[in-house]
Short mmCIF file of C-alpha atoms in Angstrom, two decimals:
data_model
loop_
_atom_site.label_atom_id
_atom_site.label_comp_id
_atom_site.label_asym_id
_atom_site.label_seq_id
_atom_site.Cartn_x
_atom_site.Cartn_y
_atom_site.Cartn_z
CA MET A 16 42.69 -79.60 36.01
CA GLN A 17 45.52 -77.59 34.41
CA ARG A 18 45.92 -75.60 37.63
CA LEU A 19 46.26 -78.84 39.60
CA TRP A 20 49.11 -79.97 37.33
CA ILE A 21 50.90 -76.65 37.80
CA ILE A 22 50.61 -76.96 41.58
CA LEU A 23 51.89 -80.56 41.50
CA LEU A 24 54.80 -79.57 39.24
CA ALA A 25 55.74 -76.63 41.52
CA ALA A 26 55.60 -78.93 44.56
CA ALA A 27 57.85 -81.46 42.81
CA LEU A 28 60.38 -78.73 41.91
CA VAL A 29 60.48 -77.47 45.49
CA GLY A 30 61.05 -81.04 46.65
CA CYS A 31 64.05 -81.42 44.32
CA GLU A 32 65.63 -78.12 45.43
CA ASP A 33 69.06 -78.50 46.98
CA PRO A 34 68.73 -77.80 50.69
CA LEU A 35 71.89 -75.68 50.60
CA PRO A 36 72.75 -73.91 47.36
CA GLN A 37 76.54 -73.81 47.80
CA LYS A 38 78.38 -76.89 46.54
CA GLU A 39 82.15 -76.91 46.14
CA PHE A 40 83.96 -80.25 45.97
CA ILE A 41 87.17 -80.39 48.03
CA GLY A 42 87.78 -84.13 47.87
CA ASP A 43 89.97 -83.92 44.77
CA GLU A 44 93.08 -83.29 46.89
CA LYS A 45 94.34 -85.17 49.94
CA PHE A 46 96.01 -83.35 52.81
CA GLU A 47 98.11 -85.41 55.18
CA LEU A 48 97.76 -83.96 58.65
CA ILE A 49 98.31 -85.05 62.24
CA ASP A 50 95.75 -84.88 65.03
CA GLN A 51 96.01 -83.98 68.72
CA ASN A 52 96.91 -87.58 69.55
CA GLY A 53 99.71 -87.71 67.01
CA ASP A 54 97.70 -89.91 64.65
CA ALA A 55 97.86 -89.40 60.89
CA VAL A 56 94.69 -87.95 59.36
CA VAL A 57 93.95 -87.43 55.67
CA PHE A 58 91.68 -84.46 55.16
CA PRO A 59 88.98 -84.42 53.89
CA ASN A 60 88.95 -88.12 52.96
CA ASP A 61 88.95 -89.41 56.54
CA PHE A 62 85.76 -87.42 57.11
CA GLU A 63 83.97 -88.75 54.02
CA GLY A 64 80.52 -90.12 54.81
CA GLU A 65 79.91 -87.73 57.67
CA ILE A 66 78.83 -84.13 58.01
CA THR A 67 81.82 -82.10 59.23
CA LEU A 68 82.13 -78.63 60.70
CA VAL A 69 85.58 -77.21 60.06
CA GLY A 70 87.18 -74.26 61.82
CA PHE A 71 90.61 -72.69 61.35
CA VAL A 72 92.42 -71.23 64.38
CA PHE A 73 95.82 -70.72 65.98
CA THR A 74 96.16 -71.46 69.68
CA ASN A 75 98.08 -68.26 70.46
CA CYS A 76 95.09 -66.20 69.38
CA PRO A 77 93.57 -64.77 72.57
CA ASP A 78 90.29 -63.38 71.28
CA ILE A 79 88.79 -64.35 67.91
CA CYS A 80 89.94 -67.99 67.64
CA PRO A 81 88.72 -68.89 71.15
CA MET A 82 85.37 -67.43 70.10
CA THR A 83 85.34 -69.67 67.04
CA THR A 84 86.32 -72.67 69.16
CA HIS A 85 83.61 -71.76 71.64
CA SER A 86 81.07 -71.50 68.79
CA MET A 87 82.01 -75.04 67.80
CA GLN A 88 81.64 -76.21 71.41
CA MET A 89 78.16 -74.65 71.48
CA LEU A 90 77.36 -76.40 68.19
CA GLN A 91 78.54 -79.71 69.60
CA GLU A 92 76.25 -79.24 72.61
CA ALA A 93 73.30 -78.02 70.51
CA LEU A 94 73.54 -80.97 68.12
CA ALA A 95 73.77 -83.42 71.02
CA LYS A 96 70.72 -81.82 72.62
CA GLU A 97 68.77 -82.36 69.39
CA ASP A 98 69.99 -85.97 69.15
CA ILE A 99 71.67 -85.28 65.80
CA GLU A 100 74.40 -87.87 65.55
CA GLY A 101 77.20 -88.50 63.09
CA VAL A 102 78.48 -84.93 62.88
CA ARG A 103 82.22 -84.48 63.23
CA PHE A 104 84.30 -81.44 64.07
CA ALA A 105 87.70 -80.48 62.72
CA THR A 106 89.80 -77.56 63.91
CA ILE A 107 92.80 -76.93 61.67
CA THR A 108 95.66 -74.68 62.76
CA PHE A 109 97.18 -72.13 60.46
CA ASP A 110 100.19 -71.98 62.77
CA PRO A 111 101.48 -75.57 62.55
CA GLU A 112 105.01 -74.72 63.67
CA ARG A 113 103.81 -73.72 67.14
CA ASP A 114 100.60 -75.74 67.26
CA THR A 115 102.04 -79.22 67.69
CA PRO A 116 99.80 -82.11 68.80
CA GLU A 117 100.99 -81.54 72.39
CA VAL A 118 100.04 -77.83 72.27
CA LEU A 119 96.68 -78.73 70.72
CA ARG A 120 96.05 -81.24 73.52
CA GLU A 121 96.71 -78.52 76.09
CA TYR A 122 94.34 -76.18 74.24
CA ILE A 123 91.66 -78.87 74.40
CA ARG A 124 92.32 -79.77 78.03
CA VAL A 125 92.18 -76.28 79.51
CA ARG A 126 88.90 -75.54 77.70
CA GLY A 127 87.24 -78.76 78.76
CA ILE A 128 86.56 -79.70 75.13
CA ASP A 129 84.99 -83.08 74.45
CA ASP A 130 87.20 -84.24 71.58
CA GLU A 131 85.60 -87.62 71.01
CA ASN A 132 84.22 -86.46 67.65
CA TRP A 133 86.55 -83.49 67.26
CA ALA A 134 89.96 -83.58 65.58
CA PHE A 135 92.45 -80.78 66.13
CA LEU A 136 94.75 -80.92 63.13
CA SER A 137 98.27 -79.72 62.47
CA GLY A 138 100.82 -80.73 59.87
CA ALA A 139 103.66 -79.57 57.70
CA ALA A 140 103.37 -75.86 56.93
CA PRO A 141 103.27 -76.31 53.11
CA THR A 142 100.40 -78.77 53.55
CA THR A 143 98.30 -76.57 55.83
CA GLU A 144 98.98 -73.59 53.56
CA LYS A 145 97.76 -75.53 50.55
CA LEU A 146 94.68 -76.66 52.46
CA MET A 147 93.94 -73.11 53.56
CA ASP A 148 94.19 -72.03 49.94
CA LYS A 149 91.81 -74.81 48.97
CA MET A 150 89.28 -73.66 51.55
CA SER A 151 89.83 -69.93 50.88
CA ILE A 152 91.28 -69.26 54.33
CA VAL A 153 93.79 -66.42 54.68
CA ALA A 154 96.24 -65.90 57.57
CA VAL A 155 98.87 -63.16 57.43
CA SER A 156 101.52 -62.81 60.12
CA SER A 157 101.10 -59.51 61.98
CA ASP A 158 101.43 -57.64 65.27
CA THR A 159 104.81 -58.98 66.35
CA THR A 160 106.01 -58.56 69.94
CA VAL A 161 109.29 -59.51 71.63
CA THR A 162 109.36 -60.61 75.28
CA GLU A 163 112.01 -59.45 77.79
CA GLU A 164 113.71 -62.79 77.21
CA GLY A 165 113.92 -61.98 73.51
CA ASP A 166 111.27 -64.50 72.44
CA LEU A 167 109.51 -63.51 69.25
CA ILE A 168 105.74 -63.53 69.61
CA TYR A 169 103.65 -63.11 66.50
CA PHE A 170 99.99 -63.13 65.69
CA PHE A 171 97.91 -63.45 62.55
CA THR A 172 95.35 -61.37 60.80
CA HIS A 173 93.07 -64.10 59.54
CA THR A 174 89.79 -65.31 58.14
CA ASP A 175 87.17 -65.92 60.82
CA ARG A 176 85.17 -68.88 59.56
CA ILE A 177 83.42 -72.16 60.25
CA THR A 178 82.77 -74.28 57.13
CA LEU A 179 80.09 -76.91 56.71
CA VAL A 180 81.22 -79.91 54.64
CA ASP A 181 78.78 -82.60 53.53
CA PRO A 182 79.42 -86.38 53.55
CA GLU A 183 80.45 -86.22 49.86
CA MET A 184 83.24 -83.74 50.72
CA ASN A 185 81.51 -80.65 49.33
CA ILE A 186 81.60 -77.29 51.08
CA ARG A 187 77.92 -76.49 51.62
CA ASN A 188 77.98 -73.30 53.67
CA GLU A 189 80.35 -70.90 55.42
CA TYR A 190 79.73 -68.88 58.56
CA ILE A 191 81.56 -66.23 60.58
CA GLY A 192 83.25 -68.38 63.20
CA SER A 193 83.45 -66.02 66.16
CA ARG A 194 79.86 -64.83 65.80
CA ALA A 195 78.33 -68.02 64.54
CA ASP A 196 74.55 -68.22 64.54
CA ILE A 197 74.27 -71.58 66.28
CA ARG A 198 70.59 -72.03 65.42
CA LEU A 199 71.20 -71.40 61.70
CA ILE A 200 74.08 -73.89 61.54
CA VAL A 201 72.08 -76.55 63.38
CA GLU A 202 69.27 -76.03 60.86
CA ASP A 203 71.75 -76.40 57.97
CA VAL A 204 73.14 -79.59 59.49
CA LYS A 205 69.60 -80.91 59.81
CA LYS A 206 68.95 -80.15 56.14
CA LEU A 207 72.04 -82.14 55.14
CA ALA A 208 71.17 -84.96 57.51
CA ASP A 209 67.66 -85.17 56.01
CA ASP A 210 68.97 -84.89 52.43
CA MET B 16 82.89 -59.22 94.86
CA LYS B 17 84.01 -56.57 92.39
CA HIS B 18 82.67 -53.83 94.61
CA ALA B 19 84.48 -55.32 97.57
CA ILE B 20 87.73 -55.32 95.62
CA TRP B 21 87.22 -51.77 94.52
CA THR B 22 86.45 -50.76 98.09
CA LEU B 23 89.63 -52.49 99.21
CA ALA B 24 91.63 -50.68 96.55
CA LEU B 25 90.19 -47.37 97.66
CA ALA B 26 90.79 -48.19 101.28
CA ALA B 27 94.39 -49.00 100.43
CA ALA B 28 94.72 -45.70 98.60
CA VAL B 29 93.30 -43.86 101.58
CA VAL B 30 95.67 -45.70 103.95
CA VAL B 31 98.62 -44.77 101.75
CA GLY B 32 97.35 -41.20 101.73
CA CYS B 33 97.01 -41.12 105.54
CA GLY B 34 100.60 -42.18 106.00
CA ASP B 35 101.89 -39.13 104.19
CA ASP B 36 100.32 -36.12 105.95
CA LYS B 37 101.30 -32.85 104.32
CA LYS B 38 102.07 -29.82 106.44
CA THR B 39 102.61 -26.12 105.90
CA ASP B 40 106.05 -24.62 106.37
CA ASP B 41 104.82 -23.74 109.88
CA GLY B 42 104.05 -27.35 110.61
CA ASP B 43 100.27 -27.01 110.44
CA PRO B 44 98.47 -29.93 108.76
CA ILE B 45 96.97 -29.27 105.30
CA THR B 46 93.44 -30.50 104.87
CA GLU B 47 93.04 -31.71 101.26
CA THR B 48 90.01 -32.79 99.36
CA PRO B 49 90.51 -36.55 98.87
CA SER B 50 91.78 -37.24 95.35
CA ALA B 51 89.89 -40.54 95.38
CA THR B 52 86.70 -38.64 94.55
CA THR B 53 87.21 -39.38 90.88
CA ALA B 54 88.27 -42.92 91.62
CA THR B 55 85.09 -43.67 93.51
CA THR B 56 83.11 -42.91 90.36
CA LEU B 57 85.06 -45.30 88.11
CA GLU B 58 84.05 -48.92 88.41
CA VAL B 59 85.35 -52.07 86.78
CA GLN B 60 82.30 -54.28 86.43
CA ALA B 61 81.71 -57.89 85.42
CA PRO B 62 85.33 -58.91 84.84
CA TRP B 63 86.10 -62.36 83.44
CA MET B 64 88.97 -64.13 81.78
CA ARG B 65 89.27 -66.95 79.29
CA PRO B 66 91.11 -70.09 80.33
CA SER B 67 94.58 -70.73 78.95
CA ALA B 68 97.14 -73.48 79.09
CA LYS B 69 100.65 -72.55 80.24
CA ASN B 70 102.66 -70.73 77.53
CA GLN B 71 99.55 -69.85 75.54
CA ASN B 72 97.66 -66.57 75.43
CA THR B 73 94.38 -65.36 76.83
CA ALA B 74 92.23 -62.28 77.27
CA CYS B 75 90.39 -60.49 80.06
CA TYR B 76 87.14 -58.57 79.62
CA PHE B 77 85.05 -56.17 81.74
CA LEU B 78 83.07 -52.96 81.70
CA LEU B 79 84.68 -49.65 82.63
CA VAL B 80 81.92 -47.49 84.05
CA ASN B 81 82.71 -43.86 84.64
CA GLY B 82 79.83 -42.55 86.73
CA GLY B 83 81.59 -39.31 87.56
CA ASP B 84 81.76 -35.95 85.89
CA GLU B 85 85.40 -36.14 84.86
CA ALA B 86 86.99 -38.17 82.11
CA ASP B 87 89.66 -40.73 82.88
CA THR B 88 92.01 -42.72 80.65
CA LEU B 89 93.13 -46.33 80.81
CA LEU B 90 96.88 -46.15 80.30
CA ALA B 91 98.16 -49.66 80.89
CA ALA B 92 97.48 -53.14 82.20
CA ALA B 93 99.79 -55.41 84.17
CA SER B 94 99.71 -58.87 85.68
CA GLU B 95 101.94 -61.56 87.08
CA LEU B 96 100.12 -64.13 84.97
CA ALA B 97 101.97 -63.73 81.69
CA LYS B 98 105.19 -62.59 80.09
CA ILE B 99 103.42 -59.61 78.54
CA THR B 100 100.15 -57.91 79.45
CA GLU B 101 98.81 -55.34 77.02
CA VAL B 102 95.67 -53.41 76.17
CA HIS B 103 94.51 -54.64 72.77
CA GLU B 104 91.63 -54.42 70.38
CA THR B 105 90.40 -56.76 67.69
CA TYR B 106 89.66 -55.14 64.36
CA MET B 107 88.23 -56.16 61.03
CA ASP B 108 90.22 -55.57 57.85
CA GLY B 109 87.98 -56.57 54.96
CA ASP B 110 87.19 -60.23 55.61
CA LEU B 111 90.12 -60.66 57.98
CA MET B 112 90.28 -60.27 61.74
CA GLY B 113 93.37 -58.86 63.43
CA MET B 114 94.58 -57.46 66.73
CA ARG B 115 96.60 -54.42 67.67
CA GLU B 116 97.86 -52.79 70.82
CA VAL B 117 96.04 -49.70 72.01
CA GLU B 118 98.03 -46.93 73.68
CA ALA B 119 95.29 -45.33 75.77
CA ILE B 120 91.56 -45.66 76.11
CA PRO B 121 89.58 -42.62 77.26
CA ILE B 122 86.50 -43.13 79.42
CA LEU B 123 84.46 -39.97 79.21
CA ALA B 124 82.36 -38.76 82.11
CA GLY B 125 79.19 -40.81 82.32
CA GLU B 126 80.46 -43.27 79.73
CA THR B 127 80.79 -47.05 79.84
CA VAL B 128 83.56 -48.64 77.79
CA GLU B 129 83.07 -52.31 77.09
CA PHE B 130 85.94 -54.76 76.89
CA LYS B 131 84.41 -57.77 75.19
CA PRO B 132 85.17 -60.68 72.87
CA GLY B 133 85.82 -59.37 69.39
CA GLY B 134 86.57 -55.88 70.70
CA LYS B 135 88.80 -54.30 73.30
CA HIS B 136 90.51 -56.70 75.67
CA ILE B 137 93.45 -57.09 78.01
CA MET B 138 95.77 -59.54 76.32
CA LEU B 139 97.96 -61.84 78.36
CA ILE B 140 100.76 -63.16 76.19
CA GLY B 141 102.71 -66.23 77.22
CA THR B 142 100.89 -67.35 80.35
CA LEU B 143 103.30 -68.49 83.06
CA ASP B 144 100.99 -71.22 84.30
CA ASP B 145 97.62 -72.75 83.47
CA ILE B 146 94.70 -70.36 83.86
CA GLU B 147 91.96 -72.77 84.79
CA ILE B 148 88.20 -72.48 84.61
CA GLY B 149 86.89 -71.80 88.13
CA ALA B 150 89.95 -69.87 89.30
CA THR B 151 90.02 -66.13 90.01
CA GLU B 152 92.98 -64.22 88.57
CA THR B 153 94.29 -60.73 89.22
CA ILE B 154 95.24 -57.99 86.80
CA VAL B 155 96.03 -54.35 87.54
CA LEU B 156 94.75 -51.49 85.40
CA THR B 157 96.42 -48.09 85.50
CA PHE B 158 94.30 -45.01 84.91
CA ALA B 159 95.43 -41.42 84.48
CA ARG B 160 93.24 -40.19 87.34
CA ALA B 161 92.16 -43.23 89.32
CA GLY B 162 95.66 -44.69 89.42
CA GLU B 163 96.11 -48.42 89.83
CA VAL B 164 92.99 -50.53 90.12
CA VAL B 165 93.17 -54.19 91.06
CA VAL B 166 90.72 -56.39 89.14
CA GLU B 167 89.84 -59.91 90.25
CA ALA B 168 88.54 -61.80 87.23
CA PRO B 169 86.87 -65.21 87.42
CA VAL B 170 88.07 -67.62 84.74
CA LYS B 171 85.26 -69.13 82.69
CA LYS B 172 83.92 -69.98 79.29
CA PRO B 173 82.03 -67.06 77.77
CA GLU B 174 78.32 -66.96 78.38
CA LYS B 175 75.87 -65.79 75.73
CA THR B 176 75.65 -62.40 77.41
CA ASP B 177 79.45 -62.11 77.39
CA VAL B 178 79.79 -62.79 73.69
CA HIS B 179 77.62 -59.84 72.60
CA MET B 180 77.27 -61.39 69.19
CA GLN B 181 75.09 -58.60 67.83
CA HIS B 182 77.22 -55.75 69.15
CA MET B 183 80.66 -56.26 67.78
CA ASP B 184 82.79 -53.16 67.38
CA HIS B 185 86.07 -53.36 65.55
#
């Protein structure tokens, strides 16, 4: 009889276990951004109530950031294939001076991205910097080149990450963006959806 | 397709060579061993390029396969697609990812050097027009021995086999 109680207690504890151990609230600050359509977006508040996958990129990045964007495209397709609805995507630039809504629209268009549930966000540099700090994203200007016309071209050394945010605006997991394990992230999203 | 392009490049090299017959001081023709021998053993395989909107940047990837018994070196890349075309590599610095230009890339005899996402790539900075999915774009690679090699790269989204997620080198 005592053994039965122990088994029942263990089962109850497992049932109460948080599906994802990480929990960091980011809803205590509001970041006023602008999306690819020029509409005002408050992050993360405008995403409250929905699971959100957040990536940070700059559109002049030729290699790593397109991989992160592609990972998010694959996630969008994988979630749709599994009929998991209500997940939103947010790509935030850490180069807001160059990545205007118009540039972000071009980035979306040429990649054939379905942006129905995907916001590409820019904003004032102090705001995006503060948001990056909040989400532990680092981007340092590096590898500067000058064209024949004298145009300054610069790149960033940067964090390579996709972040999973739950409907209560908590960071629940972080993944390497360019090499994202799509299956793992889909499983994590499912855990949150079932929570 | 890639083999056809390579064959064309070689044929062009041979044609150029034929138009410049060397002769001895006595006017007798000199028979030379074709210098393309090394070139025939270096192949650019599976090229592809990411799409890009005008004025943005993109990258081109491929395999450099040196099937010969002599080393070669990739010295430069050029294109008419962008303001600047450079040989680059992505590297990891702690938790951060960065890029840097690479001066020269040796391809040892019998070696394959992979240009892939997250690793070595040809970077096209400031594209002069849209580079659209479904198009085929041209870049030119310059090697120390093989000379200029024209590469025709289809533009596409990466496939799982292109991403090489488990084999990143930085």
